[in-house]
Amino acid sequence: MHFTTEDLLNVTFASEPLPLVELAMALVAWQRRDEQAVFGRWRGRVGRELPDRALPLLDLLRPDGDNPPFVEPYARTLEEGLAAVRDAAPGLTAGQLARAAARAPGPDSWLRALWCRDRGAWDQLDGAIRSAYEVLVAPHRARIRQSFRADVAWRTRLLATHGIKACLASTHPAAGWSGAAFEVDRPPHYEVRLGGRGLMLMPSPFWTGRPLVAEHPEGPYVLLHPALTPLPLTSPAPVGSPLDALLGRTRAAVLQLLVERRTTSELARDLDISLPSVSEHTRTLRAAGLITTERDGKAVLHSVTGLGVDLLHSGA
C-alpha cells in the first residue's frame, strides 16, 4: 500500500462498528480454521445456532474475506445496509458473478438468479442476512462495540506516541514498512496506491486474517484488521479496568506477569490456562508490539517491551 504525504496526514479511525461488515466477518470467521484456541468453542456454538435460512450467504462470503463489496456495505444500521444491498443490484457485473461463482462451495444457480435480479433470489438474500444477523451480531452488539472501541483507543494512543508506522505495523505479525509503502507479507499479493484519498482503520473482533484493503465509495480506503481482543475473549459483563477492556482479563494478566520474563509453561501455570491458550495470547501481544519472545534452548521466554510498559503505566 503506497502512501503519499497527503495520505500519511489523512489516517483516521472508523467511528463505530458497521452491522453488515461485522456480519460478513462473523460468517467468514465461522468458516475459518485458524485461531482455534480462541474461536473453536464459538464456532461450535455458531454451527448449532445458525439457521439453514442463512446458509446461502456462504456462497458469497468465503473464508479468505475477499468478498463481493455489495453484501457488506458501509451502513450504520441493519435496515440501511439491507437497502444498500438491494440498491446494488443494477451495478452487478458478469465478471463479479464469474468470480463469486468460482469461489462458491455449491451450485451457482442461486447466484445466477441473484445477478439476473430475480425477485425471489433477492428476497432470499434479504432473509438470509436478517436471520444470520439475529444470531451472530444482534445478541453481541455491546461486546462488539467494546472490542472495537478499545482497539481504536489503543491505536489512537499508539499513533500519538509512536507514529503511523508503529500503528499500522501492529495490525498483523507480517506487517511492516518499506519506505512509504506499507506491506503485509501474506498472499494474495497486490498493490494499492492511495493517491491522496487517505486511509481509515476499521478493527473487527471477528476477523483473524491479514489486513484487508477495500475502497470506500464515498471516502478514503479502508483497512479492515483484527481487533486486539477478538469477540470470544470479550467479557459480557462490565470489565474491571481499562486494560481489561482493551485486552480482555486474561490477556491483560499475561501482559502484567511479563514485567518479569516468563516461559509459556510458567504463564500457563500461574494463570491456570492451557498452553495453546497462552500461545494465542502471546502471539497477539507480540503482534501488537507489547511483548517479545525468544528461545533459550527448549524454553520459550516472553517479556514485556517498552511499549507494553507504557500501556501498563497508562492503565490503557
PDB file of C-alpha atoms in Angstrom:
ATOM      1  CA  MET A   1       0.000   0.000   0.000  1.00  0.00           C
ATOM      2  CA  HIS A   2       1.715   3.163  -1.236  1.00  0.00           C
ATOM      3  CA  PHE A   3       1.242   6.348   0.797  1.00  0.00           C
ATOM      4  CA  THR A   4       1.720   9.881  -0.395  1.00  0.00           C
ATOM      5  CA  THR A   5       2.460  12.652   2.091  1.00  0.00           C
ATOM      6  CA  GLU A   6      -1.198  13.623   1.950  1.00  0.00           C
ATOM      7  CA  ASP A   7      -2.228  10.049   2.746  1.00  0.00           C
ATOM      8  CA  LEU A   8       0.054   9.922   5.782  1.00  0.00           C
ATOM      9  CA  LEU A   9      -1.644  13.068   7.064  1.00  0.00           C
ATOM     10  CA  ASN A  10      -5.075  11.566   6.497  1.00  0.00           C
ATOM     11  CA  VAL A  11      -5.080   8.327   8.504  1.00  0.00           C
ATOM     12  CA  THR A  12      -8.267   8.111  10.553  1.00  0.00           C
ATOM     13  CA  PHE A  13     -10.259   5.582  12.562  1.00  0.00           C
ATOM     14  CA  ALA A  14     -13.778   4.339  11.912  1.00  0.00           C
ATOM     15  CA  SER A  15     -16.240   5.818  14.382  1.00  0.00           C
ATOM     16  CA  GLU A  16     -18.220   2.647  15.069  1.00  0.00           C
ATOM     17  CA  PRO A  17     -18.569  -0.986  14.005  1.00  0.00           C
ATOM     18  CA  LEU A  18     -20.850  -1.440  10.991  1.00  0.00           C
ATOM     19  CA  PRO A  19     -23.522  -4.158  11.201  1.00  0.00           C
ATOM     20  CA  LEU A  20     -23.188  -5.818   7.807  1.00  0.00           C
ATOM     21  CA  VAL A  21     -19.399  -5.603   7.816  1.00  0.00           C
ATOM     22  CA  GLU A  22     -19.354  -7.373  11.187  1.00  0.00           C
ATOM     23  CA  LEU A  23     -21.921  -9.894   9.963  1.00  0.00           C
ATOM     24  CA  ALA A  24     -19.728 -10.707   6.973  1.00  0.00           C
ATOM     25  CA  MET A  25     -16.653 -11.058   9.168  1.00  0.00           C
ATOM     26  CA  ALA A  26     -18.557 -13.293  11.605  1.00  0.00           C
ATOM     27  CA  LEU A  27     -19.608 -15.659   8.824  1.00  0.00           C
ATOM     28  CA  VAL A  28     -16.063 -15.649   7.475  1.00  0.00           C
ATOM     29  CA  ALA A  29     -14.636 -16.371  10.948  1.00  0.00           C
ATOM     30  CA  TRP A  30     -17.027 -19.291  11.376  1.00  0.00           C
ATOM     31  CA  GLN A  31     -15.690 -20.920   8.200  1.00  0.00           C
ATOM     32  CA  ARG A  32     -12.012 -20.399   9.022  1.00  0.00           C
ATOM     33  CA  ARG A  33      -9.924 -22.897  10.995  1.00  0.00           C
ATOM     34  CA  ASP A  34      -7.235 -20.642  12.419  1.00  0.00           C
ATOM     35  CA  GLU A  35      -7.149 -19.327  15.999  1.00  0.00           C
ATOM     36  CA  GLN A  36      -8.849 -22.496  17.259  1.00  0.00           C
ATOM     37  CA  ALA A  37      -7.864 -21.867  20.880  1.00  0.00           C
ATOM     38  CA  VAL A  38      -9.854 -18.614  20.781  1.00  0.00           C
ATOM     39  CA  PHE A  39     -12.598 -19.262  18.223  1.00  0.00           C
ATOM     40  CA  GLY A  40     -13.050 -23.041  18.494  1.00  0.00           C
ATOM     41  CA  ARG A  41     -15.904 -23.099  21.013  1.00  0.00           C
ATOM     42  CA  TRP A  42     -17.548 -20.069  19.397  1.00  0.00           C
ATOM     43  CA  ARG A  43     -17.518 -21.824  16.018  1.00  0.00           C
ATOM     44  CA  GLY A  44     -19.131 -24.884  17.539  1.00  0.00           C
ATOM     45  CA  ARG A  45     -21.908 -22.754  19.030  1.00  0.00           C
ATOM     46  CA  VAL A  46     -22.498 -20.927  15.752  1.00  0.00           C
ATOM     47  CA  GLY A  47     -22.740 -24.253  13.939  1.00  0.00           C
ATOM     48  CA  ARG A  48     -25.553 -25.271  16.263  1.00  0.00           C
ATOM     49  CA  GLU A  49     -27.421 -21.957  16.239  1.00  0.00           C
ATOM     50  CA  LEU A  50     -27.139 -20.656  12.666  1.00  0.00           C
ATOM     51  CA  PRO A  51     -30.412 -21.377  10.832  1.00  0.00           C
ATOM     52  CA  ASP A  52     -30.485 -23.024   7.414  1.00  0.00           C
ATOM     53  CA  ARG A  53     -32.107 -19.874   6.071  1.00  0.00           C
ATOM     54  CA  ALA A  54     -28.770 -18.076   6.496  1.00  0.00           C
ATOM     55  CA  LEU A  55     -26.657 -20.618   4.599  1.00  0.00           C
ATOM     56  CA  PRO A  56     -26.975 -19.043   1.109  1.00  0.00           C
ATOM     57  CA  LEU A  57     -24.680 -16.293   2.391  1.00  0.00           C
ATOM     58  CA  LEU A  58     -21.842 -18.819   2.381  1.00  0.00           C
ATOM     59  CA  ASP A  59     -21.910 -18.693  -1.428  1.00  0.00           C
ATOM     60  CA  LEU A  60     -20.910 -15.040  -1.201  1.00  0.00           C
ATOM     61  CA  LEU A  61     -18.839 -14.777   1.976  1.00  0.00           C
ATOM     62  CA  ARG A  62     -15.791 -17.025   1.778  1.00  0.00           C
ATOM     63  CA  PRO A  63     -13.133 -17.707   4.436  1.00  0.00           C
ATOM     64  CA  ASP A  64     -10.428 -15.511   2.846  1.00  0.00           C
ATOM     65  CA  GLY A  65     -12.574 -12.396   3.404  1.00  0.00           C
ATOM     66  CA  ASP A  66     -12.075 -11.183  -0.183  1.00  0.00           C
ATOM     67  CA  ASN A  67     -15.822 -10.952  -0.781  1.00  0.00           C
ATOM     68  CA  PRO A  68     -18.231  -9.003  -3.026  1.00  0.00           C
ATOM     69  CA  PRO A  69     -18.425  -5.488  -1.562  1.00  0.00           C
ATOM     70  CA  PHE A  70     -22.156  -5.129  -2.207  1.00  0.00           C
ATOM     71  CA  VAL A  71     -23.045  -7.654   0.505  1.00  0.00           C
ATOM     72  CA  GLU A  72     -21.116  -5.789   3.232  1.00  0.00           C
ATOM     73  CA  PRO A  73     -21.931  -2.099   2.702  1.00  0.00           C
ATOM     74  CA  TYR A  74     -20.648   0.665   4.956  1.00  0.00           C
ATOM     75  CA  ALA A  75     -24.065   1.325   6.506  1.00  0.00           C
ATOM     76  CA  ARG A  76     -24.706   2.312  10.125  1.00  0.00           C
ATOM     77  CA  THR A  77     -27.865   0.248  10.690  1.00  0.00           C
ATOM     78  CA  LEU A  78     -29.180  -3.096   9.550  1.00  0.00           C
ATOM     79  CA  GLU A  79     -32.062  -1.549   7.595  1.00  0.00           C
ATOM     80  CA  GLU A  80     -29.801   0.966   5.866  1.00  0.00           C
ATOM     81  CA  GLY A  81     -27.473  -1.892   4.997  1.00  0.00           C
ATOM     82  CA  LEU A  82     -30.238  -4.040   3.551  1.00  0.00           C
ATOM     83  CA  ALA A  83     -31.410  -1.118   1.446  1.00  0.00           C
ATOM     84  CA  ALA A  84     -27.856  -0.587   0.187  1.00  0.00           C
ATOM     85  CA  VAL A  85     -27.593  -4.271  -0.724  1.00  0.00           C
ATOM     86  CA  ARG A  86     -30.820  -4.022  -2.760  1.00  0.00           C
ATOM     87  CA  ASP A  87     -29.678  -0.819  -4.429  1.00  0.00           C
ATOM     88  CA  ALA A  88     -26.504  -2.552  -5.610  1.00  0.00           C
ATOM     89  CA  ALA A  89     -28.409  -4.986  -7.862  1.00  0.00           C
ATOM     90  CA  PRO A  90     -28.258  -2.934 -11.098  1.00  0.00           C
ATOM     91  CA  GLY A  91     -24.499  -2.485 -10.807  1.00  0.00           C
ATOM     92  CA  LEU A  92     -23.522  -6.151 -10.512  1.00  0.00           C
ATOM     93  CA  THR A  93     -21.395  -7.265 -13.456  1.00  0.00           C
ATOM     94  CA  ALA A  94     -20.816 -10.532 -15.277  1.00  0.00           C
ATOM     95  CA  GLY A  95     -17.209 -10.507 -14.090  1.00  0.00           C
ATOM     96  CA  GLN A  96     -18.307 -10.271 -10.481  1.00  0.00           C
ATOM     97  CA  LEU A  97     -20.705 -13.165 -10.998  1.00  0.00           C
ATOM     98  CA  ALA A  98     -17.973 -15.317 -12.510  1.00  0.00           C
ATOM     99  CA  ARG A  99     -15.700 -14.602  -9.556  1.00  0.00           C
ATOM    100  CA  ALA A 100     -18.418 -15.304  -6.986  1.00  0.00           C
ATOM    101  CA  ALA A 101     -19.491 -18.499  -8.744  1.00  0.00           C
ATOM    102  CA  ALA A 102     -15.913 -19.772  -8.940  1.00  0.00           C
ATOM    103  CA  ARG A 103     -15.482 -19.322  -5.189  1.00  0.00           C
ATOM    104  CA  ALA A 104     -18.887 -20.633  -4.073  1.00  0.00           C
ATOM    105  CA  PRO A 105     -18.937 -24.087  -2.458  1.00  0.00           C
ATOM    106  CA  GLY A 106     -22.158 -25.178  -4.173  1.00  0.00           C
ATOM    107  CA  PRO A 107     -24.064 -24.853  -7.479  1.00  0.00           C
ATOM    108  CA  ASP A 108     -24.203 -21.361  -8.942  1.00  0.00           C
ATOM    109  CA  SER A 109     -27.914 -21.358  -9.861  1.00  0.00           C
ATOM    110  CA  TRP A 110     -28.904 -19.124  -6.923  1.00  0.00           C
ATOM    111  CA  LEU A 111     -26.064 -16.707  -7.647  1.00  0.00           C
ATOM    112  CA  ARG A 112     -27.071 -16.503 -11.310  1.00  0.00           C
ATOM    113  CA  ALA A 113     -30.656 -15.748 -10.283  1.00  0.00           C
ATOM    114  CA  LEU A 114     -29.337 -13.041  -7.959  1.00  0.00           C
ATOM    115  CA  TRP A 115     -27.274 -11.435 -10.720  1.00  0.00           C
ATOM    116  CA  CYS A 116     -30.286 -11.640 -13.065  1.00  0.00           C
ATOM    117  CA  ARG A 117     -32.227  -9.590 -10.473  1.00  0.00           C
ATOM    118  CA  ASP A 118     -34.695 -12.375  -9.785  1.00  0.00           C
ATOM    119  CA  ARG A 119     -37.012 -11.087  -7.063  1.00  0.00           C
ATOM    120  CA  GLY A 120     -37.172 -14.431  -5.272  1.00  0.00           C
ATOM    121  CA  ALA A 121     -33.375 -14.648  -5.079  1.00  0.00           C
ATOM    122  CA  TRP A 122     -33.121 -11.142  -3.657  1.00  0.00           C
ATOM    123  CA  ASP A 123     -35.843 -11.911  -1.092  1.00  0.00           C
ATOM    124  CA  GLN A 124     -33.852 -14.991  -0.157  1.00  0.00           C
ATOM    125  CA  LEU A 125     -30.719 -12.876   0.299  1.00  0.00           C
ATOM    126  CA  ASP A 126     -32.637 -10.405   2.466  1.00  0.00           C
ATOM    127  CA  GLY A 127     -33.942 -13.236   4.656  1.00  0.00           C
ATOM    128  CA  ALA A 128     -30.502 -14.850   4.920  1.00  0.00           C
ATOM    129  CA  ILE A 129     -28.926 -11.590   6.091  1.00  0.00           C
ATOM    130  CA  ARG A 130     -31.660 -10.942   8.643  1.00  0.00           C
ATOM    131  CA  SER A 131     -31.585 -14.439  10.119  1.00  0.00           C
ATOM    132  CA  ALA A 132     -27.776 -14.536  10.310  1.00  0.00           C
ATOM    133  CA  TYR A 133     -27.695 -11.071  11.888  1.00  0.00           C
ATOM    134  CA  GLU A 134     -30.107 -12.140  14.643  1.00  0.00           C
ATOM    135  CA  VAL A 135     -27.761 -14.955  15.651  1.00  0.00           C
ATOM    136  CA  LEU A 136     -24.279 -13.577  15.031  1.00  0.00           C
ATOM    137  CA  VAL A 137     -24.467  -9.834  15.663  1.00  0.00           C
ATOM    138  CA  ALA A 138     -27.629  -8.656  17.441  1.00  0.00           C
ATOM    139  CA  PRO A 139     -27.072 -10.534  20.740  1.00  0.00           C
ATOM    140  CA  HIS A 140     -23.433  -9.388  20.911  1.00  0.00           C
ATOM    141  CA  ARG A 141     -23.599  -5.733  19.910  1.00  0.00           C
ATOM    142  CA  ALA A 142     -22.317  -4.490  23.263  1.00  0.00           C
ATOM    143  CA  ARG A 143     -19.318  -6.830  23.150  1.00  0.00           C
ATOM    144  CA  ILE A 144     -18.591  -5.931  19.513  1.00  0.00           C
ATOM    145  CA  ARG A 145     -18.594  -2.220  20.437  1.00  0.00           C
ATOM    146  CA  GLN A 146     -16.409  -2.923  23.470  1.00  0.00           C
ATOM    147  CA  SER A 147     -13.759  -4.659  21.381  1.00  0.00           C
ATOM    148  CA  PHE A 148     -13.990  -2.048  18.614  1.00  0.00           C
ATOM    149  CA  ARG A 149     -13.718   0.980  20.908  1.00  0.00           C
ATOM    150  CA  ALA A 150     -10.905  -0.491  22.956  1.00  0.00           C
ATOM    151  CA  ASP A 151      -8.884  -1.199  19.813  1.00  0.00           C
ATOM    152  CA  VAL A 152      -9.445   2.296  18.414  1.00  0.00           C
ATOM    153  CA  ALA A 153      -8.476   3.843  21.767  1.00  0.00           C
ATOM    154  CA  TRP A 154      -5.290   1.789  21.862  1.00  0.00           C
ATOM    155  CA  ARG A 155      -4.250   2.556  18.301  1.00  0.00           C
ATOM    156  CA  THR A 156      -5.083   6.233  18.697  1.00  0.00           C
ATOM    157  CA  ARG A 157      -2.660   6.367  21.599  1.00  0.00           C
ATOM    158  CA  LEU A 158      -0.122   4.286  19.675  1.00  0.00           C
ATOM    159  CA  LEU A 159      -0.370   6.709  16.745  1.00  0.00           C
ATOM    160  CA  ALA A 160       0.114   9.704  19.048  1.00  0.00           C
ATOM    161  CA  THR A 161       3.088   8.291  20.928  1.00  0.00           C
ATOM    162  CA  HIS A 162       4.909   6.139  18.352  1.00  0.00           C
ATOM    163  CA  GLY A 163       3.651   7.310  14.961  1.00  0.00           C
ATOM    164  CA  ILE A 164       1.855   5.903  11.961  1.00  0.00           C
ATOM    165  CA  LYS A 165       4.441   3.216  11.216  1.00  0.00           C
ATOM    166  CA  ALA A 166       4.045   1.537  14.599  1.00  0.00           C
ATOM    167  CA  CYS A 167       0.285   1.954  14.475  1.00  0.00           C
ATOM    168  CA  LEU A 168      -0.110   0.150  11.148  1.00  0.00           C
ATOM    169  CA  ALA A 169       2.650  -2.414  11.732  1.00  0.00           C
ATOM    170  CA  SER A 170       0.788  -3.610  14.834  1.00  0.00           C
ATOM    171  CA  THR A 171      -2.203  -4.764  12.753  1.00  0.00           C
ATOM    172  CA  HIS A 172      -0.533  -8.069  11.792  1.00  0.00           C
ATOM    173  CA  PRO A 173       2.654 -10.013  12.631  1.00  0.00           C
ATOM    174  CA  ALA A 174       3.679  -9.997   8.950  1.00  0.00           C
ATOM    175  CA  ALA A 175       3.095  -6.244   8.510  1.00  0.00           C
ATOM    176  CA  GLY A 176       5.895  -3.740   8.065  1.00  0.00           C
ATOM    177  CA  TRP A 177       7.166  -0.802   6.042  1.00  0.00           C
ATOM    178  CA  SER A 178       9.434  -0.311   3.051  1.00  0.00           C
ATOM    179  CA  GLY A 179       9.958   3.414   2.739  1.00  0.00           C
ATOM    180  CA  ALA A 180       6.494   4.951   2.376  1.00  0.00           C
ATOM    181  CA  ALA A 181       4.890   1.624   1.443  1.00  0.00           C
ATOM    182  CA  PHE A 182       3.024  -0.456   3.999  1.00  0.00           C
ATOM    183  CA  GLU A 183       3.488  -4.165   3.317  1.00  0.00           C
ATOM    184  CA  VAL A 184       1.961  -7.415   4.580  1.00  0.00           C
ATOM    185  CA  ASP A 185       3.942 -10.486   3.580  1.00  0.00           C
ATOM    186  CA  ARG A 186       0.952 -12.783   3.107  1.00  0.00           C
ATOM    187  CA  PRO A 187      -0.989 -13.825  -0.020  1.00  0.00           C
ATOM    188  CA  PRO A 188      -2.777 -12.678  -2.038  1.00  0.00           C
ATOM    189  CA  HIS A 189      -0.172 -10.201  -3.254  1.00  0.00           C
ATOM    190  CA  TYR A 190      -1.370  -6.951  -4.810  1.00  0.00           C
ATOM    191  CA  GLU A 191      -0.593  -3.233  -4.694  1.00  0.00           C
ATOM    192  CA  VAL A 192      -2.800  -0.297  -3.744  1.00  0.00           C
ATOM    193  CA  ARG A 193      -1.919   3.336  -4.346  1.00  0.00           C
ATOM    194  CA  LEU A 194      -3.932   5.539  -2.047  1.00  0.00           C
ATOM    195  CA  GLY A 195      -3.394   8.552  -4.271  1.00  0.00           C
ATOM    196  CA  GLY A 196      -4.201  11.144  -1.622  1.00  0.00           C
ATOM    197  CA  ARG A 197      -7.523   9.599  -0.569  1.00  0.00           C
ATOM    198  CA  GLY A 198      -6.179   8.578   2.836  1.00  0.00           C
ATOM    199  CA  LEU A 199      -6.866   5.502   4.924  1.00  0.00           C
ATOM    200  CA  MET A 200      -9.442   4.619   7.573  1.00  0.00           C
ATOM    201  CA  LEU A 201      -8.646   1.863  10.072  1.00  0.00           C
ATOM    202  CA  MET A 202     -11.545  -0.426  10.969  1.00  0.00           C
ATOM    203  CA  PRO A 203     -10.938  -3.166  13.574  1.00  0.00           C
ATOM    204  CA  SER A 204     -13.170  -6.244  13.606  1.00  0.00           C
ATOM    205  CA  PRO A 205     -13.459  -8.580  16.611  1.00  0.00           C
ATOM    206  CA  PHE A 206     -14.311 -11.435  14.207  1.00  0.00           C
ATOM    207  CA  TRP A 207     -11.601 -11.155  11.553  1.00  0.00           C
ATOM    208  CA  THR A 208      -8.496 -13.296  12.147  1.00  0.00           C
ATOM    209  CA  GLY A 209      -6.505 -12.977   8.910  1.00  0.00           C
ATOM    210  CA  ARG A 210      -4.212 -10.449   7.264  1.00  0.00           C
ATOM    211  CA  PRO A 211      -5.467  -6.849   6.963  1.00  0.00           C
ATOM    212  CA  LEU A 212      -7.948  -6.377   4.127  1.00  0.00           C
ATOM    213  CA  VAL A 213      -7.981  -3.289   1.908  1.00  0.00           C
ATOM    214  CA  ALA A 214     -11.252  -2.049   0.440  1.00  0.00           C
ATOM    215  CA  GLU A 215     -12.424   1.053  -1.379  1.00  0.00           C
ATOM    216  CA  HIS A 216     -14.957   3.212   0.406  1.00  0.00           C
ATOM    217  CA  PRO A 217     -17.363   4.529  -2.236  1.00  0.00           C
ATOM    218  CA  GLU A 218     -17.511   7.981  -0.643  1.00  0.00           C
ATOM    219  CA  GLY A 219     -14.286   8.357   1.272  1.00  0.00           C
ATOM    220  CA  PRO A 220     -10.811   7.010   2.000  1.00  0.00           C
ATOM    221  CA  TYR A 221      -9.616   3.466   1.515  1.00  0.00           C
ATOM    222  CA  VAL A 222     -10.485   1.148   4.417  1.00  0.00           C
ATOM    223  CA  LEU A 223      -8.046  -1.157   6.194  1.00  0.00           C
ATOM    224  CA  LEU A 224     -10.054  -3.817   7.995  1.00  0.00           C
ATOM    225  CA  HIS A 225      -7.869  -5.632  10.513  1.00  0.00           C
ATOM    226  CA  PRO A 226      -8.251  -7.951  13.519  1.00  0.00           C
ATOM    227  CA  ALA A 227      -9.187  -6.153  16.718  1.00  0.00           C
ATOM    228  CA  LEU A 228      -6.680  -6.660  19.505  1.00  0.00           C
ATOM    229  CA  THR A 229      -9.315  -8.531  21.526  1.00  0.00           C
ATOM    230  CA  PRO A 230     -11.412 -10.985  19.464  1.00  0.00           C
ATOM    231  CA  LEU A 231     -15.061 -11.412  20.332  1.00  0.00           C
ATOM    232  CA  PRO A 232     -14.739 -14.715  22.246  1.00  0.00           C
ATOM    233  CA  LEU A 233     -12.323 -13.026  24.677  1.00  0.00           C
ATOM    234  CA  THR A 234     -14.508 -10.001  25.393  1.00  0.00           C
ATOM    235  CA  SER A 235     -16.443 -10.032  28.626  1.00  0.00           C
ATOM    236  CA  PRO A 236     -20.265  -9.967  28.563  1.00  0.00           C
ATOM    237  CA  ALA A 237     -20.159  -8.279  31.971  1.00  0.00           C
ATOM    238  CA  PRO A 238     -18.649  -4.868  32.869  1.00  0.00           C
ATOM    239  CA  VAL A 239     -14.868  -5.096  32.925  1.00  0.00           C
ATOM    240  CA  GLY A 240     -12.783  -4.138  35.914  1.00  0.00           C
ATOM    241  CA  SER A 241     -10.253  -1.808  34.313  1.00  0.00           C
ATOM    242  CA  PRO A 242      -9.493  -0.029  31.037  1.00  0.00           C
ATOM    243  CA  LEU A 243      -6.674  -2.524  30.423  1.00  0.00           C
ATOM    244  CA  ASP A 244      -9.143  -5.408  30.811  1.00  0.00           C
ATOM    245  CA  ALA A 245     -11.480  -3.700  28.339  1.00  0.00           C
ATOM    246  CA  LEU A 246      -8.682  -3.379  25.791  1.00  0.00           C
ATOM    247  CA  LEU A 247      -7.048  -6.775  26.109  1.00  0.00           C
ATOM    248  CA  GLY A 248      -9.530  -8.966  27.959  1.00  0.00           C
ATOM    249  CA  ARG A 249      -8.877 -10.011  31.568  1.00  0.00           C
ATOM    250  CA  THR A 250      -6.658 -12.998  30.785  1.00  0.00           C
ATOM    251  CA  ARG A 251      -4.560 -11.240  28.165  1.00  0.00           C
ATOM    252  CA  ALA A 252      -4.153  -8.216  30.458  1.00  0.00           C
ATOM    253  CA  ALA A 253      -2.980 -10.596  33.189  1.00  0.00           C
ATOM    254  CA  VAL A 254      -0.459 -12.136  30.771  1.00  0.00           C
ATOM    255  CA  LEU A 255       0.962  -8.703  29.977  1.00  0.00           C
ATOM    256  CA  GLN A 256       1.187  -7.790  33.669  1.00  0.00           C
ATOM    257  CA  LEU A 257       3.010 -11.031  34.516  1.00  0.00           C
ATOM    258  CA  LEU A 258       5.530 -10.434  31.752  1.00  0.00           C
ATOM    259  CA  VAL A 259       7.024  -7.463  33.549  1.00  0.00           C
ATOM    260  CA  GLU A 260       9.232 -10.344  34.709  1.00  0.00           C
ATOM    261  CA  ARG A 261      10.381 -12.726  31.981  1.00  0.00           C
ATOM    262  CA  ARG A 262       8.440 -15.982  31.947  1.00  0.00           C
ATOM    263  CA  THR A 263       8.165 -19.131  29.887  1.00  0.00           C
ATOM    264  CA  THR A 264       4.982 -20.324  28.204  1.00  0.00           C
ATOM    265  CA  SER A 265       4.681 -23.095  30.795  1.00  0.00           C
ATOM    266  CA  GLU A 266       5.079 -20.640  33.683  1.00  0.00           C
ATOM    267  CA  LEU A 267       2.334 -18.424  32.284  1.00  0.00           C
ATOM    268  CA  ALA A 268       0.020 -21.426  31.893  1.00  0.00           C
ATOM    269  CA  ARG A 269       0.711 -22.470  35.482  1.00  0.00           C
ATOM    270  CA  ASP A 270       0.380 -19.005  37.001  1.00  0.00           C
ATOM    271  CA  LEU A 271      -2.888 -18.227  35.175  1.00  0.00           C
ATOM    272  CA  ASP A 272      -4.282 -21.783  35.251  1.00  0.00           C
ATOM    273  CA  ILE A 273      -4.916 -21.849  31.498  1.00  0.00           C
ATOM    274  CA  SER A 274      -3.852 -24.243  28.738  1.00  0.00           C
ATOM    275  CA  LEU A 275      -0.595 -23.984  26.792  1.00  0.00           C
ATOM    276  CA  PRO A 276      -2.479 -23.378  23.482  1.00  0.00           C
ATOM    277  CA  SER A 277      -4.355 -20.501  25.136  1.00  0.00           C
ATOM    278  CA  VAL A 278      -1.101 -18.966  26.343  1.00  0.00           C
ATOM    279  CA  SER A 279       0.323 -19.257  22.829  1.00  0.00           C
ATOM    280  CA  GLU A 280      -2.693 -17.447  21.339  1.00  0.00           C
ATOM    281  CA  HIS A 281      -2.426 -14.627  23.894  1.00  0.00           C
ATOM    282  CA  THR A 282       1.324 -14.166  23.479  1.00  0.00           C
ATOM    283  CA  ARG A 283       1.046 -14.251  19.681  1.00  0.00           C
ATOM    284  CA  THR A 284      -1.434 -11.350  19.711  1.00  0.00           C
ATOM    285  CA  LEU A 285       0.534  -9.353  22.279  1.00  0.00           C
ATOM    286  CA  ARG A 286       3.686  -9.890  20.230  1.00  0.00           C
ATOM    287  CA  ALA A 287       1.942  -8.785  17.024  1.00  0.00           C
ATOM    288  CA  ALA A 288       0.902  -5.570  18.782  1.00  0.00           C
ATOM    289  CA  GLY A 289       4.485  -4.901  19.832  1.00  0.00           C
ATOM    290  CA  LEU A 290       3.687  -5.312  23.538  1.00  0.00           C
ATOM    291  CA  ILE A 291       5.940  -8.308  24.248  1.00  0.00           C
ATOM    292  CA  THR A 292       8.948 -10.040  22.738  1.00  0.00           C
ATOM    293  CA  THR A 293       9.576 -13.772  22.528  1.00  0.00           C
ATOM    294  CA  GLU A 294      12.884 -15.584  22.281  1.00  0.00           C
ATOM    295  CA  ARG A 295      14.035 -19.176  22.555  1.00  0.00           C
ATOM    296  CA  ASP A 296      16.572 -20.298  25.168  1.00  0.00           C
ATOM    297  CA  GLY A 297      17.295 -23.943  24.465  1.00  0.00           C
ATOM    298  CA  LYS A 298      13.976 -25.749  24.739  1.00  0.00           C
ATOM    299  CA  ALA A 299      12.339 -22.913  26.661  1.00  0.00           C
ATOM    300  CA  VAL A 300      10.343 -20.097  25.019  1.00  0.00           C
ATOM    301  CA  LEU A 301      10.747 -16.881  27.013  1.00  0.00           C
ATOM    302  CA  HIS A 302       8.407 -13.880  26.889  1.00  0.00           C
ATOM    303  CA  SER A 303       8.912 -10.379  28.266  1.00  0.00           C
ATOM    304  CA  VAL A 304       7.185  -7.036  28.033  1.00  0.00           C
ATOM    305  CA  THR A 305       8.501  -4.349  25.660  1.00  0.00           C
ATOM    306  CA  GLY A 306       8.827  -0.646  26.356  1.00  0.00           C
ATOM    307  CA  LEU A 307       5.546  -0.139  24.529  1.00  0.00           C
ATOM    308  CA  GLY A 308       3.919  -2.706  26.797  1.00  0.00           C
ATOM    309  CA  VAL A 309       5.291  -0.981  29.885  1.00  0.00           C
ATOM    310  CA  ASP A 310       3.862   2.324  28.602  1.00  0.00           C
ATOM    311  CA  LEU A 311       0.461   0.668  28.263  1.00  0.00           C
ATOM    312  CA  LEU A 312       0.616  -0.809  31.780  1.00  0.00           C
ATOM    313  CA  HIS A 313       1.599   2.531  33.290  1.00  0.00           C
ATOM    314  CA  SER A 314      -1.141   4.387  31.461  1.00  0.00           C
ATOM    315  CA  GLY A 315      -3.845   1.963  32.562  1.00  0.00           C
ATOM    316  CA  ALA A 316      -4.735   1.760  28.822  1.00  0.00           C
TER     317      ALA A 316
END
